[in-house]
Amino acid sequence: MPVIEVTDLRKTYDGRAVVDGVSFAVEEGEIFGVLGPNGAGKTTTVECVEGLRAPDGGRVRVAGLDPVADHDKVARVLGAQLQQSELQPKLTVREALELYASFHRRPLDWGPLAERLGLTSKLGTRFAKLSGGQKQRLFIALALIGDPRIVVLDELTTGLDPRARRDTWQIVEDVRANGVTVLLVTHFMEEAQRLCDRIAVIDQGRVAALDTPANLVRRSAGATVISFTPSAPLDDRDLNALPELVSVEHRDGRVTLSGTDETVNAVVTLLARHRVTAHQLRVLDATLDDAFLDLTKNAPHDADAAHDAPHDVTRVGTKETAT
Ligand code: ADP
């Protein structure tokens, strides 16, 4: 039985459906990602799972329980990450751990938990004095202190530097290695690709796709990109006839094609047949960024949405697999 089941979930604000028929099921022990642009309805969905919001329609079950009707029982199996504002700035790490442990019937021993999250040397430090990464580690500790089966982490690494972000990812993997199911809300592609077993891409209140990161990339249009500068011009009719071709672009004498592996094989044959040499040949794999852009291309454009600056621009992936 899935540990989280969301079926045809609906939530409406002021007559506008912000969650509009979302369904997914999370298996025990998974890291399940909820990915989508800002305003897509991710937090609303996850807060319905946590029992913090009541759905207007559909059904949510957490370990077989209704998170609204059985809120107390659900709180025993589900640990949620706090938002910054929910913790007193003057509270020390030790006080926060003791306080949150006291909310649970059978809390974990907070000493080893603090040790696991690298917080032992910070036990006497006030929350306000912690670095971004330390605060996030404390939030993870507080989410885990009730010894939950499931933990919900929402935009966990926003605002962290790359090293702290990677450290946090390692902690999330350790959490799962300890048997805890993780529901991870993120808008970072790299995070989703690195951590998640499966991802539900949410767009405008609906599930645009649900699959493993690798399958999402594979299924997206133009999963492979090949570019080269031909030693002699190629006939556009030949290029357009390539199998599984998605797009052709000419710029400054350079040809860029997107399609599949089959497109790449065919273009290599085409070049050989015409005795054309391909200078500076590059073959790139599409990334989850590309899949995401493809899946959410109808979303209203929001400059803040969906991406960090480094991922913002290109349609073509950046992972080079062969030259
Ligand atoms: P995400 O987490 O994907 O960024 P949210 O679930 O936070 O999206 O929000 C989805 C939409 O619902 C947004 O347009 C947001 O403004 C709106 N929304 C969220 N909470 C409320 C609320 N309490 N009242 C009215 N609108 C809300």
Coordinates of C-alpha atoms and ligand atoms in Angstrom, one line a residue:
M1 CA 0.0 0.0 0.0
P2 CA 1.4 3.5 -0.9
V3 CA 2.3 5.5 2.2
I4 CA 0.9 8.7 0.7
E5 CA -2.1 8.6 -1.7
V6 CA -3.5 11.7 -3.3
T7 CA -6.5 11.2 -5.5
D8 CA -8.1 13.9 -7.6
L9 CA -7.2 16.6 -5.1
R10 CA -8.8 20.0 -5.6
K11 CA -8.4 23.3 -3.8
T12 CA -10.0 26.5 -4.8
Y13 CA -9.3 30.1 -3.7
D14 CA -11.7 32.9 -4.6
G15 CA -13.3 30.7 -7.3
R16 CA -9.9 29.8 -8.8
A17 CA -8.8 26.2 -8.8
V18 CA -5.1 26.3 -7.7
V19 CA -5.0 22.5 -7.3
D20 CA -7.1 21.0 -10.0
G21 CA -7.3 17.2 -9.9
V22 CA -3.9 16.2 -8.6
S23 CA -3.2 12.5 -8.1
F24 CA -0.1 10.6 -7.1
A25 CA 1.0 7.8 -4.8
V26 CA 4.2 7.6 -2.9
E27 CA 5.7 4.2 -2.0
E28 CA 7.4 3.6 1.4
G29 CA 11.1 4.4 1.2
E30 CA 10.9 6.7 -1.8
I31 CA 12.2 10.2 -2.2
F32 CA 9.3 11.6 -4.2
G33 CA 9.7 15.0 -5.7
V34 CA 7.0 17.6 -6.3
L35 CA 8.5 20.0 -8.9
G36 CA 7.0 23.0 -10.6
P37 CA 7.1 26.7 -11.3
N38 CA 6.2 29.2 -8.6
G39 CA 2.5 29.3 -8.0
A40 CA 1.9 25.9 -9.6
G41 CA 0.2 24.6 -6.5
K42 CA 3.0 22.5 -4.9
T43 CA 2.8 23.9 -1.4
T44 CA -1.0 23.8 -1.4
T45 CA -0.9 20.1 -2.4
V46 CA 1.7 19.3 0.2
E47 CA -0.1 21.2 3.0
C48 CA -3.2 19.1 2.2
V49 CA -1.0 16.0 2.7
E50 CA 0.2 17.4 6.0
G51 CA -3.4 18.2 7.1
L52 CA -2.7 21.9 7.3
R53 CA -5.3 22.7 4.6
A54 CA -8.6 20.9 4.0
P55 CA -9.2 19.9 0.4
D56 CA -12.3 21.1 -1.5
G57 CA -12.4 17.8 -3.4
G58 CA -10.6 14.5 -3.8
R59 CA -9.0 12.3 -1.2
V60 CA -5.7 12.3 0.7
R61 CA -4.4 9.4 2.7
V62 CA -1.2 9.3 4.7
A63 CA -0.5 5.8 6.1
G64 CA -4.1 5.1 5.4
L65 CA -5.3 8.0 7.5
D66 CA -7.2 11.2 6.6
P67 CA -4.7 14.1 7.5
V68 CA -7.6 16.4 8.5
A69 CA -9.9 14.1 10.4
D70 CA -7.0 12.1 11.9
H71 CA -4.7 15.0 12.4
D72 CA -3.1 13.8 15.6
K73 CA -2.5 10.3 14.3
V74 CA -1.0 11.6 11.1
A75 CA 1.3 13.9 13.1
R76 CA 2.8 10.8 14.7
V77 CA 3.9 9.3 11.4
L78 CA 4.6 12.5 9.4
G79 CA 7.3 15.0 10.2
A80 CA 7.1 18.4 8.5
Q81 CA 9.8 20.9 8.0
L82 CA 9.1 24.2 9.8
Q83 CA 9.2 27.5 8.1
Q84 CA 11.8 30.0 9.4
S85 CA 9.2 32.2 11.1
E86 CA 8.0 29.3 13.2
L87 CA 11.1 29.2 15.4
Q88 CA 11.9 31.8 18.0
P89 CA 15.3 33.5 17.1
K90 CA 16.5 33.3 20.7
L91 CA 15.9 29.6 21.1
T92 CA 19.2 27.7 21.2
V93 CA 19.6 24.5 19.2
R94 CA 19.4 22.4 22.3
E95 CA 16.2 24.2 23.5
A96 CA 14.6 23.8 20.1
L97 CA 15.4 20.1 20.0
E98 CA 14.1 19.5 23.6
L99 CA 11.0 21.6 22.9
Y100 CA 10.1 19.7 19.8
A101 CA 10.9 16.4 21.3
S102 CA 8.4 17.2 24.1
F103 CA 5.6 17.4 21.4
H104 CA 6.0 13.7 20.6
R105 CA 5.1 10.6 22.5
R106 CA 8.1 8.6 21.5
P107 CA 10.7 11.1 20.3
L108 CA 14.2 10.2 19.1
D109 CA 17.1 10.8 21.4
W110 CA 18.0 14.3 20.3
G111 CA 21.8 13.9 21.1
P112 CA 22.5 11.3 18.4
L113 CA 20.2 13.1 16.0
A114 CA 22.1 16.4 16.5
E115 CA 25.3 14.4 16.0
R116 CA 24.0 12.9 12.8
L117 CA 23.2 16.3 11.4
G118 CA 26.4 17.9 12.5
L119 CA 24.8 20.2 15.1
T120 CA 26.6 19.0 18.3
S121 CA 29.0 21.9 18.4
K122 CA 26.1 24.3 17.9
L123 CA 23.8 23.1 20.7
G124 CA 24.3 26.3 22.7
T125 CA 23.9 28.6 19.7
R126 CA 20.8 30.7 19.3
F127 CA 18.7 30.0 16.2
A128 CA 19.3 33.6 14.9
K129 CA 23.0 33.1 14.9
L130 CA 23.1 29.9 12.8
S131 CA 24.2 29.9 9.2
G132 CA 21.6 29.1 6.5
G133 CA 22.9 25.6 6.2
Q134 CA 22.8 25.1 10.0
K135 CA 19.3 26.4 10.2
Q136 CA 18.2 23.9 7.5
R137 CA 19.9 21.1 9.3
L138 CA 18.1 22.0 12.5
F139 CA 14.8 22.1 10.6
I140 CA 15.5 18.6 9.3
A141 CA 16.4 17.5 12.9
L142 CA 13.1 18.9 14.1
A143 CA 11.1 17.2 11.3
L144 CA 12.8 13.9 12.3
I145 CA 12.6 14.2 16.1
G146 CA 9.2 12.5 16.4
D147 CA 10.7 9.4 14.6
P148 CA 8.3 9.7 11.6
R149 CA 7.8 7.3 8.8
I150 CA 7.4 10.2 6.3
V151 CA 9.1 13.6 6.2
V152 CA 8.0 16.5 4.1
L153 CA 10.7 19.0 3.1
D154 CA 9.6 22.1 1.2
E155 CA 12.2 24.3 -0.6
L156 CA 14.8 22.9 1.7
T157 CA 17.9 24.3 0.0
T158 CA 16.6 27.7 -1.2
G159 CA 19.1 30.3 -0.2
L160 CA 22.0 27.9 0.5
D161 CA 25.4 28.1 -1.1
P162 CA 26.3 25.2 -3.4
R163 CA 28.4 23.4 -0.7
A164 CA 25.7 23.7 2.0
R165 CA 23.1 22.5 -0.6
R166 CA 25.2 19.4 -1.4
D167 CA 25.7 18.7 2.3
T168 CA 21.9 18.9 2.8
W169 CA 21.3 16.5 -0.1
Q170 CA 23.6 14.0 1.5
I171 CA 21.5 14.3 4.7
V172 CA 18.3 13.7 2.8
E173 CA 19.9 10.6 1.3
D174 CA 20.9 9.5 4.8
V175 CA 17.4 10.1 6.0
R176 CA 16.0 7.8 3.4
A177 CA 18.7 5.2 4.0
N178 CA 17.3 5.1 7.6
G179 CA 13.9 4.0 6.1
V180 CA 12.1 7.3 6.1
T181 CA 9.9 8.2 3.1
V182 CA 10.7 11.7 1.8
L183 CA 8.2 14.1 0.1
L184 CA 10.4 16.8 -1.4
V185 CA 9.0 20.1 -2.8
T186 CA 11.6 21.9 -4.9
H187 CA 12.0 24.1 -7.9
F188 CA 15.7 23.1 -8.3
M189 CA 16.1 20.8 -11.2
E190 CA 19.5 19.6 -10.1
E191 CA 18.2 18.8 -6.7
A192 CA 15.2 16.8 -8.1
Q193 CA 17.4 15.0 -10.6
R194 CA 20.0 14.1 -8.0
L195 CA 17.7 13.0 -5.1
C196 CA 14.3 11.9 -6.4
D197 CA 13.3 8.4 -7.3
R198 CA 10.2 9.8 -9.0
I199 CA 8.9 13.3 -9.7
A200 CA 5.5 14.7 -10.1
V201 CA 5.8 17.8 -12.3
I202 CA 3.0 20.1 -11.2
D203 CA 1.9 22.9 -13.6
Q204 CA -1.1 25.2 -13.1
G205 CA -2.6 22.9 -10.5
R206 CA -2.3 19.7 -12.5
V207 CA 0.2 16.9 -12.8
A208 CA 1.9 17.5 -16.1
A209 CA 4.0 14.4 -15.8
L210 CA 5.0 11.8 -13.2
D211 CA 8.0 9.6 -13.7
T212 CA 11.6 8.9 -12.8
P213 CA 14.0 11.8 -13.6
A214 CA 15.6 9.7 -16.4
N215 CA 12.3 8.9 -18.0
L216 CA 11.1 12.5 -17.9
V217 CA 14.2 13.5 -19.8
R218 CA 13.9 10.7 -22.2
R219 CA 10.3 11.4 -23.0
S220 CA 10.8 15.1 -23.5
A221 CA 11.0 16.4 -27.0
G222 CA 14.5 16.6 -28.4
A223 CA 16.3 14.6 -25.7
T224 CA 19.5 14.6 -27.6
V225 CA 21.2 17.6 -29.3
I226 CA 24.0 17.4 -31.9
S227 CA 25.8 20.4 -33.2
F228 CA 28.7 20.8 -35.7
T229 CA 30.2 23.1 -38.3
P230 CA 30.0 21.2 -41.6
S231 CA 33.0 21.5 -44.0
A232 CA 30.5 22.1 -46.9
P233 CA 26.9 23.2 -46.8
L234 CA 24.3 20.5 -46.2
D235 CA 20.9 20.4 -48.0
D236 CA 18.1 21.4 -45.7
R237 CA 15.9 18.8 -47.3
D238 CA 18.3 16.1 -46.2
L239 CA 18.4 17.5 -42.7
N240 CA 14.6 17.8 -42.4
A241 CA 14.2 14.2 -43.5
L242 CA 16.3 12.9 -40.6
P243 CA 14.3 10.4 -38.4
E244 CA 12.8 11.7 -35.1
L245 CA 14.1 15.2 -35.8
V246 CA 12.6 17.8 -33.4
S247 CA 14.4 21.0 -34.6
V248 CA 17.1 22.3 -36.9
E249 CA 18.9 25.5 -36.4
H250 CA 21.6 27.3 -38.5
R251 CA 23.7 29.9 -36.9
D252 CA 27.1 31.3 -38.0
G253 CA 27.8 28.3 -40.2
R254 CA 26.9 25.9 -37.3
V255 CA 24.1 23.4 -37.5
T256 CA 22.3 22.3 -34.4
L257 CA 19.8 19.5 -34.5
S258 CA 17.7 18.1 -31.7
G259 CA 16.0 14.7 -31.7
T260 CA 16.9 11.3 -30.5
D261 CA 19.9 8.9 -30.7
E262 CA 18.5 7.8 -34.0
T263 CA 18.7 11.3 -35.3
V264 CA 22.3 11.5 -34.3
N265 CA 23.1 8.1 -36.0
A266 CA 21.4 9.3 -39.2
V267 CA 23.2 12.6 -39.4
V268 CA 26.5 10.8 -39.0
T269 CA 25.6 8.6 -41.9
L270 CA 24.4 11.6 -43.9
L271 CA 27.7 13.4 -43.4
A272 CA 29.7 10.3 -44.4
R273 CA 27.6 9.9 -47.5
H274 CA 28.3 13.4 -48.6
R275 CA 31.9 13.3 -47.5
V276 CA 31.3 16.3 -45.3
T277 CA 33.5 16.7 -42.2
A278 CA 31.8 17.8 -39.0
H279 CA 34.1 20.2 -37.2
Q280 CA 33.7 20.8 -33.5
L281 CA 31.1 18.1 -33.2
R282 CA 29.2 18.1 -29.9
V283 CA 26.5 15.7 -28.7
L284 CA 24.6 16.9 -25.7
D285 CA 22.1 15.1 -23.5
A286 CA 19.0 17.0 -22.6
T287 CA 18.7 17.6 -18.9
L288 CA 15.7 17.7 -16.5
D289 CA 15.7 21.4 -17.2
D290 CA 14.9 20.8 -20.8
A291 CA 12.2 18.2 -19.9
F292 CA 10.8 20.7 -17.4
L293 CA 10.6 23.5 -19.9
D294 CA 9.0 21.2 -22.4
L295 CA 6.4 20.0 -19.9
T296 CA 5.6 23.4 -18.5
K297 CA 5.8 25.5 -21.7
N298 CA 2.2 26.6 -21.5
A299 CA 2.6 28.0 -18.0
P300 CA 2.3 31.8 -17.8
H301 CA 5.7 33.3 -17.8
D302 CA 7.0 34.5 -14.5
A303 CA 10.5 35.9 -14.3
D304 CA 10.9 34.4 -10.8
A305 CA 9.4 31.1 -11.6
A306 CA 10.9 27.7 -12.0
H307 CA 14.6 28.4 -12.3
D308 CA 17.7 29.7 -10.8
A309 CA 19.7 32.0 -13.0
P310 CA 22.2 29.4 -14.2
H311 CA 19.4 27.2 -15.5
D312 CA 17.3 30.0 -16.9
V313 CA 18.0 30.3 -20.5
T314 CA 18.7 27.5 -22.8
R315 CA 16.5 25.0 -24.5
V316 CA 19.5 22.8 -25.0
G317 CA 21.1 20.8 -22.2
T318 CA 24.6 21.3 -21.0
K319 CA 25.8 17.7 -20.2
E320 CA 28.3 16.7 -22.8
T321 CA 28.5 13.0 -23.4
A322 CA 30.7 12.8 -26.5
T323 CA 32.6 15.0 -28.8
Ligands
ADP1 P1 3.7 26.8 -5.2 O1 4.0 26.2 -3.9 O2 3.8 25.9 -6.4 O3 4.6 28.0 -5.5 P2 1.2 27.5 -4.0 O4 0.6 26.2 -3.6 O5 1.9 28.2 -2.8 O6 2.2 27.3 -5.2 O7 0.2 28.5 -4.6 C1 -0.7 28.2 -5.7 C2 -1.5 29.4 -6.0 O8 -2.5 29.5 -5.0 C3 -0.8 30.7 -6.1 O9 -1.3 31.4 -7.1 C4 -1.1 31.3 -4.7 O10 -1.1 32.7 -4.9 C5 -2.5 30.8 -4.4 N1 -2.7 30.7 -3.0 C6 -2.0 30.0 -2.1 N2 -2.5 30.1 -0.8 C7 -3.5 30.9 -0.9 C8 -4.5 31.4 0.0 N3 -4.5 31.1 1.3 N4 -5.4 32.3 -0.4 C9 -5.5 32.6 -1.7 N5 -4.7 32.2 -2.7 C10 -3.7 31.3 -2.3

